[in-house]
């Protein structure tokens, strides 16, 4: 995907499941997309990793530049990855 860049969202909660749901919620709110779309993008272009701290996960996915720009992150990410 040439028109996408990597992004990571941190989720936290009392359990790993809560932390994962928190990461999905944060990503969907940040980009104004459905949780289903976040899950699909994460499944096909990234993953959910358990962090070192208990109850923390890292959700990674390739994110379209247009979504990054709409969230105000476009120039920051493009400066880093282009």
PDB file of C-alpha atoms in Angstrom, residues 24-25 27-29 31-45 61-64:
ATOM      1  CA  UNK A  24     -10.017  -0.850  18.924  1.00  0.00           C
ATOM      2  CA  UNK A  25     -12.214   1.867  20.457  1.00  0.00           C
ATOM      3  CA  UNK A  27      -8.494   3.719  16.790  1.00  0.00           C
ATOM      4  CA  UNK A  28     -12.112   3.864  15.617  1.00  0.00           C
ATOM      5  CA  UNK A  29     -12.668   7.163  17.459  1.00  0.00           C
ATOM      6  CA  UNK A  31     -10.181   7.898  12.540  1.00  0.00           C
ATOM      7  CA  UNK A  32     -13.993   8.035  12.687  1.00  0.00           C
ATOM      8  CA  UNK A  33     -14.310   4.525  11.257  1.00  0.00           C
ATOM      9  CA  UNK A  34     -16.176   1.472  12.507  1.00  0.00           C
ATOM     10  CA  UNK A  35     -14.634  -1.030  14.872  1.00  0.00           C
ATOM     11  CA  UNK A  36     -15.111  -3.610  12.127  1.00  0.00           C
ATOM     12  CA  UNK A  37     -12.926  -1.615   9.753  1.00  0.00           C
ATOM     13  CA  UNK A  38     -10.252  -1.238  12.431  1.00  0.00           C
ATOM     14  CA  UNK A  39     -10.343  -4.998  13.071  1.00  0.00           C
ATOM     15  CA  UNK A  40     -10.081  -5.739   9.344  1.00  0.00           C
ATOM     16  CA  UNK A  41      -7.165  -3.345   8.823  1.00  0.00           C
ATOM     17  CA  UNK A  42      -5.425  -4.764  11.874  1.00  0.00           C
ATOM     18  CA  UNK A  43      -5.985  -8.348  10.711  1.00  0.00           C
ATOM     19  CA  UNK A  44      -4.712  -7.811   7.157  1.00  0.00           C
ATOM     20  CA  UNK A  45      -1.958  -5.218   7.661  1.00  0.00           C
ATOM     21  CA  UNK A  61      -1.922  -1.377  11.222  1.00  0.00           C
ATOM     22  CA  UNK A  62      -1.234   0.321   7.928  1.00  0.00           C
ATOM     23  CA  UNK A  63      -3.425   3.390   7.823  1.00  0.00           C
ATOM     24  CA  UNK A  64      -4.460   5.236   4.646  1.00  0.00           C
TER      25      UNK A  64
END
